[in-house]
Coordinates of C-alpha atoms in Angstrom, one line a residue:
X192 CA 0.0 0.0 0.0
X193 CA 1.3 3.4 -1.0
X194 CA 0.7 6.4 1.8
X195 CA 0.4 10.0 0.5
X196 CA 2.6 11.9 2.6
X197 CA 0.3 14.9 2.8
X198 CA -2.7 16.9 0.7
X199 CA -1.2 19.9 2.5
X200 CA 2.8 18.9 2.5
X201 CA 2.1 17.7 -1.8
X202 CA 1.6 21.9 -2.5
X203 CA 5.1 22.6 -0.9
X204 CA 6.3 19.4 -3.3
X205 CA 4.8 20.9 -6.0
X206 CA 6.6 24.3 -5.5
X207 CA 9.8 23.0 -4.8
X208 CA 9.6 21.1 -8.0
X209 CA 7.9 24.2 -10.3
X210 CA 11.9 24.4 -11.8
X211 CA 12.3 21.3 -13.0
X212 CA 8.4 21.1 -14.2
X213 CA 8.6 24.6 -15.7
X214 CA 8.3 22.7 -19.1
X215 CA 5.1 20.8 -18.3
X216 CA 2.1 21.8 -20.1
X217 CA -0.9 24.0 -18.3
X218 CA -3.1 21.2 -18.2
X219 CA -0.4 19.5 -15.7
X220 CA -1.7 22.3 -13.2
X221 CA -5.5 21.1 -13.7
X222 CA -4.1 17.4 -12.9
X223 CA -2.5 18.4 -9.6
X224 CA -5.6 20.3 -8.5
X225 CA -7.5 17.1 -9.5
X226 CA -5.1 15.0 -7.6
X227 CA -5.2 17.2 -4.3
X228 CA -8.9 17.4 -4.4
X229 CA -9.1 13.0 -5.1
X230 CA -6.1 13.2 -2.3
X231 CA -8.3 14.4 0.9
X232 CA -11.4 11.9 0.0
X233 CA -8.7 8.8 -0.8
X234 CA -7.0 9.7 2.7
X235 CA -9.7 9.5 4.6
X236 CA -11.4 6.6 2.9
X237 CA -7.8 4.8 3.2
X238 CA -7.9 5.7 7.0
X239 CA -11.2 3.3 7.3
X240 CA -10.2 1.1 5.0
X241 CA -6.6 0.2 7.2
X242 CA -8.7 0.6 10.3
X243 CA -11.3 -2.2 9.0
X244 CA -8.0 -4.3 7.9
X245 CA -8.9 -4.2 4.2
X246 CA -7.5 -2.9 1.3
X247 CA -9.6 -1.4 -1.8
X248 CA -7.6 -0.7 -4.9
X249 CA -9.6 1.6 -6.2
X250 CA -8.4 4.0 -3.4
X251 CA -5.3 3.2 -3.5
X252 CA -5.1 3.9 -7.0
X253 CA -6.2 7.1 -6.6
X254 CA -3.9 7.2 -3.3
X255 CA -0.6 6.8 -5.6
X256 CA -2.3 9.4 -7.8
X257 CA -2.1 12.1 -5.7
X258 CA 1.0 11.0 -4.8
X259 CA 2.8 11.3 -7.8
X260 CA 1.4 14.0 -9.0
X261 CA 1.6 16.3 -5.7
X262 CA 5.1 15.0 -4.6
X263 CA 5.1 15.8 -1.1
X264 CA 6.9 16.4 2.3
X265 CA 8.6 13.1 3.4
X266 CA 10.0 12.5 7.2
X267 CA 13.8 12.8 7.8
X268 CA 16.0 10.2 6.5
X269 CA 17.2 7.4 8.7
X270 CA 21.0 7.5 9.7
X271 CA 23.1 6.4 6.6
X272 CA 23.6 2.5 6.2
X273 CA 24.3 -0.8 3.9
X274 CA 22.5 -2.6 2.8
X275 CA 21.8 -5.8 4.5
X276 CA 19.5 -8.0 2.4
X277 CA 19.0 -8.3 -1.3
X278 CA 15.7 -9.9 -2.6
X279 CA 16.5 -10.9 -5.9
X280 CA 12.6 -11.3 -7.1
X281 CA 10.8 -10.3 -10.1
X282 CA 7.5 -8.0 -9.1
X283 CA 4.3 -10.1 -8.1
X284 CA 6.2 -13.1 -6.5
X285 CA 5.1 -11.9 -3.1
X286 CA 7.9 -9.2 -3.0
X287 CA 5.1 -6.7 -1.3
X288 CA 4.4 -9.1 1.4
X289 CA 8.1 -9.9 1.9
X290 CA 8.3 -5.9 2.5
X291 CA 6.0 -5.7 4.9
X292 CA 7.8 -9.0 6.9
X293 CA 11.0 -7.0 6.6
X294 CA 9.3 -4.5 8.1
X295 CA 8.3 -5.8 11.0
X296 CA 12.0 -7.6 11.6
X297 CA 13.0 -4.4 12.0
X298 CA 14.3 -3.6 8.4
X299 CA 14.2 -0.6 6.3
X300 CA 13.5 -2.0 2.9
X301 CA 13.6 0.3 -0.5
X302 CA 9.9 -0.9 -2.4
X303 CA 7.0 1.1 -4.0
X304 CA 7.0 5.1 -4.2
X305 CA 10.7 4.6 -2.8
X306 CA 11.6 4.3 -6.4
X307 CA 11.4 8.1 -6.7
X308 CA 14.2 9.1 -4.2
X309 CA 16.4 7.7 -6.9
X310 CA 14.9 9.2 -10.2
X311 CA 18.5 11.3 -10.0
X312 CA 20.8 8.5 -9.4
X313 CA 19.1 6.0 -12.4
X314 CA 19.1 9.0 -14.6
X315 CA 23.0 9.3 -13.9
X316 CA 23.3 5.3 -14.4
X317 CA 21.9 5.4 -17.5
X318 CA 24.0 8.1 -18.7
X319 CA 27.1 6.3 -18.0
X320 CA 27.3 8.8 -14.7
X321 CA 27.3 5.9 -11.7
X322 CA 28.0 2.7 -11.7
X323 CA 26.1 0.0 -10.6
X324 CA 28.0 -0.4 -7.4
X325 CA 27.6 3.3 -6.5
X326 CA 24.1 3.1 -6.7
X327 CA 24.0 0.2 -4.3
X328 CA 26.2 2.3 -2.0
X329 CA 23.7 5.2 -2.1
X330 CA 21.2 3.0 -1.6
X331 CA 22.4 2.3 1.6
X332 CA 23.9 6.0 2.1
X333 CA 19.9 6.8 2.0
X334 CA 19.2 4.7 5.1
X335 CA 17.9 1.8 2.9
X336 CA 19.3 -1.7 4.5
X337 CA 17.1 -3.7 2.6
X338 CA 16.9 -3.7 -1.8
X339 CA 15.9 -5.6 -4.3
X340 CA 12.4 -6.3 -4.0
X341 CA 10.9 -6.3 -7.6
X342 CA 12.7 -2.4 -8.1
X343 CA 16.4 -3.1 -8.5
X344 CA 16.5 -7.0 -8.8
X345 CA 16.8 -7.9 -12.4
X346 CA 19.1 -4.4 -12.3
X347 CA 21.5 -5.2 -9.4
X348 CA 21.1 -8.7 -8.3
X349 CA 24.6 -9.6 -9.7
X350 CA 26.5 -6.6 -8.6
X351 CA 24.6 -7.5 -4.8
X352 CA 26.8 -10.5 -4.1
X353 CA 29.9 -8.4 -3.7
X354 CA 28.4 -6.4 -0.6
X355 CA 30.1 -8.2 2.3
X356 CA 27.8 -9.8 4.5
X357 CA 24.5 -9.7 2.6
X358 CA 21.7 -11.6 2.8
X359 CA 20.8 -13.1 -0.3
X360 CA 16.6 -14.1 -1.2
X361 CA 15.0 -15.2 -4.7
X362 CA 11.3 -15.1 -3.9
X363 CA 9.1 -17.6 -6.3
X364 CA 5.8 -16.8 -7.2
X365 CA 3.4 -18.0 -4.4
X366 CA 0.9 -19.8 -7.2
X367 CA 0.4 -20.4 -10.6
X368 CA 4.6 -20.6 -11.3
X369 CA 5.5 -18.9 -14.3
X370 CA 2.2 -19.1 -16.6
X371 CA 0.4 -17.5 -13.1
X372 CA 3.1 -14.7 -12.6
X373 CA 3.0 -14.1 -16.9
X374 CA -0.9 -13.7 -16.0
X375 CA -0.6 -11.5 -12.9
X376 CA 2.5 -9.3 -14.6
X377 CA 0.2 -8.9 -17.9
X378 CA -2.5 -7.6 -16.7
X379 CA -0.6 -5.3 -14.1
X380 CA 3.0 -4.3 -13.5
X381 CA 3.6 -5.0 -16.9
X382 CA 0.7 -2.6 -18.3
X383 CA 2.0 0.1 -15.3
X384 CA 5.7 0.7 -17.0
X385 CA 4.5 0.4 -20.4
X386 CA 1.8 3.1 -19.6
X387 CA 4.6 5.2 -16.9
X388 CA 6.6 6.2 -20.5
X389 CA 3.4 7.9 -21.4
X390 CA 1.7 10.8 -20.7
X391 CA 0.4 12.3 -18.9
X392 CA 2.9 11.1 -16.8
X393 CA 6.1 11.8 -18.8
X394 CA 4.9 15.7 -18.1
X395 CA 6.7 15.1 -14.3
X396 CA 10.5 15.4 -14.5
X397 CA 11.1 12.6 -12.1
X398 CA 8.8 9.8 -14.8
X399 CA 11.3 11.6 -17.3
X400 CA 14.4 10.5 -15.8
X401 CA 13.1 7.1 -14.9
X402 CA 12.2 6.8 -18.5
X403 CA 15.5 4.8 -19.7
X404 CA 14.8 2.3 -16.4
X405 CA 10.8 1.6 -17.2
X406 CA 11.8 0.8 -20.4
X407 CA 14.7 -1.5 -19.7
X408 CA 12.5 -3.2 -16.8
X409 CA 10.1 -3.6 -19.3
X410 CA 12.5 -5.1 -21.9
X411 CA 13.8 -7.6 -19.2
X412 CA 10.1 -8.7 -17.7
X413 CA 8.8 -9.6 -21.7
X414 CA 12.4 -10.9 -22.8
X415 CA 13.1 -8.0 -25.0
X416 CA 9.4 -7.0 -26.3
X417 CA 8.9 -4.1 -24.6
X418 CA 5.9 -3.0 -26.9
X419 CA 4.4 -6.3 -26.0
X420 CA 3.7 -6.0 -21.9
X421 CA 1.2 -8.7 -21.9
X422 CA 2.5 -11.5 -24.3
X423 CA 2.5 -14.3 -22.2
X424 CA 4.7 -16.5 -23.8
X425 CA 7.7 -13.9 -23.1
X426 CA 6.4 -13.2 -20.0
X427 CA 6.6 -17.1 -19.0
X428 CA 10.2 -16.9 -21.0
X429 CA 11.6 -14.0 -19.3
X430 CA 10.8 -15.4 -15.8
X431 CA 12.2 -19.1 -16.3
X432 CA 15.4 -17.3 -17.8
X433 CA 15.2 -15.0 -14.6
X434 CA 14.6 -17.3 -11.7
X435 CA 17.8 -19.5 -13.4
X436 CA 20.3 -17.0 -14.3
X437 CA 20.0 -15.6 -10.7
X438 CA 20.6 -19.2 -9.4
X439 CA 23.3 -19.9 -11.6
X440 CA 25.6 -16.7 -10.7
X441 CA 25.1 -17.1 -6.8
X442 CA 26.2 -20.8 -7.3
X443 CA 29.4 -20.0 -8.9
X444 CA 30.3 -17.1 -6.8
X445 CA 29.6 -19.8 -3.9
X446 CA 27.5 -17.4 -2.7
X447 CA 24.1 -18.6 0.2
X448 CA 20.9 -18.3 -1.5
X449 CA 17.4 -18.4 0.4
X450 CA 14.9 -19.5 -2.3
X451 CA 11.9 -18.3 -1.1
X452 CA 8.1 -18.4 -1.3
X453 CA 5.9 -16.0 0.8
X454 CA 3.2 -19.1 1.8
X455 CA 5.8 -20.9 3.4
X456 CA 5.5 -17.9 6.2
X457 CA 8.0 -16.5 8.9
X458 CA 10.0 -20.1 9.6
X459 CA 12.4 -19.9 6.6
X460 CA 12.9 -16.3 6.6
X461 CA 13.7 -15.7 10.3
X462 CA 16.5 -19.2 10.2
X463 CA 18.0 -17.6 7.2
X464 CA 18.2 -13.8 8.5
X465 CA 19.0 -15.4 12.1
X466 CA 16.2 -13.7 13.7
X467 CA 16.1 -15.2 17.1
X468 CA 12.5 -13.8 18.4
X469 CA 10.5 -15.1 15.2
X470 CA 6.8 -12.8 14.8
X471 CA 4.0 -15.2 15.8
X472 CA 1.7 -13.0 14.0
X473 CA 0.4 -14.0 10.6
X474 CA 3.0 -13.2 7.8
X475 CA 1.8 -9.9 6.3
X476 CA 0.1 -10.4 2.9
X477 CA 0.0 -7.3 0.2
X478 CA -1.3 -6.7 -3.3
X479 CA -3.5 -9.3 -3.7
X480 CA -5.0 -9.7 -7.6
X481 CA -8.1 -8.1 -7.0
X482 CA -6.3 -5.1 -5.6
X483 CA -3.8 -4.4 -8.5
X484 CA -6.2 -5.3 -11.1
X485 CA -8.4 -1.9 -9.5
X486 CA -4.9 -0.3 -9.8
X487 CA -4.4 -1.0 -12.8
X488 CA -8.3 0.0 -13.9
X489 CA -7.8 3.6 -12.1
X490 CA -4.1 4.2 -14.2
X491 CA -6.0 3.0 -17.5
X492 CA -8.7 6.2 -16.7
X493 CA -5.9 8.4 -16.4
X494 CA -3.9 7.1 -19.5
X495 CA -6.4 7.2 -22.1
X496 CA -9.0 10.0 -20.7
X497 CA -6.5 12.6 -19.7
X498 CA -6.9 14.8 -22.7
X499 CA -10.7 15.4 -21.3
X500 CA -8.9 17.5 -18.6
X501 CA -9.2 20.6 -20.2
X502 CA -12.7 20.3 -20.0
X503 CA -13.2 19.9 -16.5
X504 CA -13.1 24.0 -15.8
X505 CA -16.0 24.3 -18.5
X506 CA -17.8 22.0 -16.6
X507 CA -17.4 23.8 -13.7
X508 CA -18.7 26.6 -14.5
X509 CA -21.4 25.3 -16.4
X510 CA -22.5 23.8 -13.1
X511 CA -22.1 27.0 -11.7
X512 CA -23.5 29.0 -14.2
X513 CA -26.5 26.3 -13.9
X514 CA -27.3 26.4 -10.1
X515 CA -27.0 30.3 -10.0
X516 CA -29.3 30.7 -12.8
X517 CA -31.8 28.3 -11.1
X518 CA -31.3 29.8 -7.7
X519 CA -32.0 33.7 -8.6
X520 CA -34.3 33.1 -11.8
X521 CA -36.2 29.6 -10.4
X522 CA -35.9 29.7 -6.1
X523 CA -39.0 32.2 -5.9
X524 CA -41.3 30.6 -8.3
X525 CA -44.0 28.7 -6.3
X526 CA -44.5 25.3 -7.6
X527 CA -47.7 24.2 -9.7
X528 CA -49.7 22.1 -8.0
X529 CA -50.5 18.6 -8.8
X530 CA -53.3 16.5 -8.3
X531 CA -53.0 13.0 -6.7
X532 CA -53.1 11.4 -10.6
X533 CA -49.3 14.3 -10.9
X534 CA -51.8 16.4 -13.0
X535 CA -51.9 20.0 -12.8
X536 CA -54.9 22.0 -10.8
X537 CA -55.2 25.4 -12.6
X538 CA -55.8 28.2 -10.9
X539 CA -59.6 29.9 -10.7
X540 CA -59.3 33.6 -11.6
X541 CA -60.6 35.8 -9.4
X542 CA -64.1 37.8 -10.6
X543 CA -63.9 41.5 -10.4

């Protein structure tokens, strides 16, 4: 689930960005506005939702909205760090529910929205500015101890063995193995970066510098047909050729591997990170199918209606224009009575 940091803190995000925007067109304005008035009834909807323990992707959809296109104030950064664990998985193996476990063993894991502190940084890798190592060392430089996780896993997961110490996972799809993920990543994740190179989200300078790394994610997730994010057979292709490669290369560095799948709960996970006081809580579950398939409905709306934006101030103020005209021109007319059969009763003149 991805918080909003605030409809109030997003205008200060907006400012301090107004430089690097200053090339967006008007109707990125109109968005914003949009996005801060959606922001203060998908708050408080997401506020009872959490409270009820349920999740509606509709909302949240509309929660990542505002979030992206308002920015926002975030808290202070943690003290600089390294990174600890590296989750080598593809997105939709369970990589949001191993967040949330991470979590709650006390881990800081990079997942989500995070993706955004480094717009700068992937811009500069791409550009042949920092290396691949570097950005791992930022990473952890952020306050970040855990990576991976469906972001930088196909990206880094090769470069990750060299950090002393680290943890290594490859999370497995939870059901369904590769023809279940190619299903799941088709209808969602995949459709998200395809659509995330588009506008109107290529009007915000951060989706503009994350451009070059949607399109190699997406290039990597189909097995180089990025203009075909839901071809299943390359999905199903590009995840056997994943799950192996990542296998292979840990083996011959001799490096410890945790394969992992989220239904087989906290056991594995807490032996392998040598947690001593496992949870005895349920292991967190996130982004079910239902919920990113509402996800992916509310980024559809915003992909192929968006040049009906303009239109929303005429609508406005036709609205307007319409209540005020029946308010001063209609409010004082007394309405005709009706008889009980909704017929009218007309009115006797009076003799002289």
């Amino acid at each position: 689930v991805v918080h909003v940091h605030s409809c109030t803190a997003g205008t200060a995000g907006t400012a301090a960005d107004a430089d690097a925007d200053a090339d967006a067109p008007p109707v990125v304005m109109l968005a914003r506005t949009a996005a801060a008035l959606l922001c203060v009834s998908a708050h408080a909807r997401m506020d009872d939702l959490i409270a009820e323990g349920n999740t509606n992707g509709y909302w949240i959809g509309i929660d990542v909205l505002a979030s992206l296109f308002l920015g926002g104030q975030k808290p202070p950064p943690p003290a600089p760090t390294k990174v600890k664990v590296f989750v080598a998985g593809l997105p939709r193996t369970g990589t949001g529910s191993l967040t949330l476990a991470l979590k709650e063993l006390g881990y800081r894991p990079l997942w989500g929205e995070d993706l955004f502190d480094f717009a700068d940084e992937l811009e500069s890798l791409y550009a042949g500015k920092l290396s691949k190592a570097e950005l791992l060392d930022t990473i952890g430089a952020k306050g970040y101890n855990a990576a991976g996780l469906d972001l930088f896993g196909p990206l880094l997961y090769e470069d990750a063995a060299d950090i002393p110490g680290v943890k290594l996972i490859l999370t497995e799809r939870p059901v369904g193995g590769a023809a279940g993920w190619a299903d799941s990543v088709g209808t969602t994740v995949g459709l998200h970066y395809a659509w995330f190179q588009s506008r109107p989200f290529t009007w915000l300078s951060d989706f503009r510098k994350l451009g070059p790394w949607f399109r190699d994610t997406i290039t990597y997730l189909t097995d180089g047909k990025p203009d075909e994010p839901s071809n299943r057979a390359a999905l199903r292709a590009a995840h056997d050729k994943h799950q192996l490669a990542v296998k292979e290369t840990y083996a011959r560095l001799g490096k410890e591997l945790l394969v992992y799948n989220v239904k087989s709960g906290w056991g594995p996970l807490c032996e392998f990170l040598e947690v001593e006081a496992c949870p005895q809580t349920p292991f967190p579950r996130a982004n079910d199918r239902d919920m990113m398939m509402a996800i992916t409905w509310v980024f559809w709306v915003v992909v192929n209606c968006w040049p009906l934006l303009p239109l929303l101030p005429i609508l406005l103020v036709t609205w307007l224009g319409i209540g005020l005209y029946r308010c001063f021109c209609g409010c004082g007319r007394r309405p005709a009575t009706r008889d009980k059969f909704g017929g009218h009763i007309a009115k006797s003149k009076k003799r002289a």
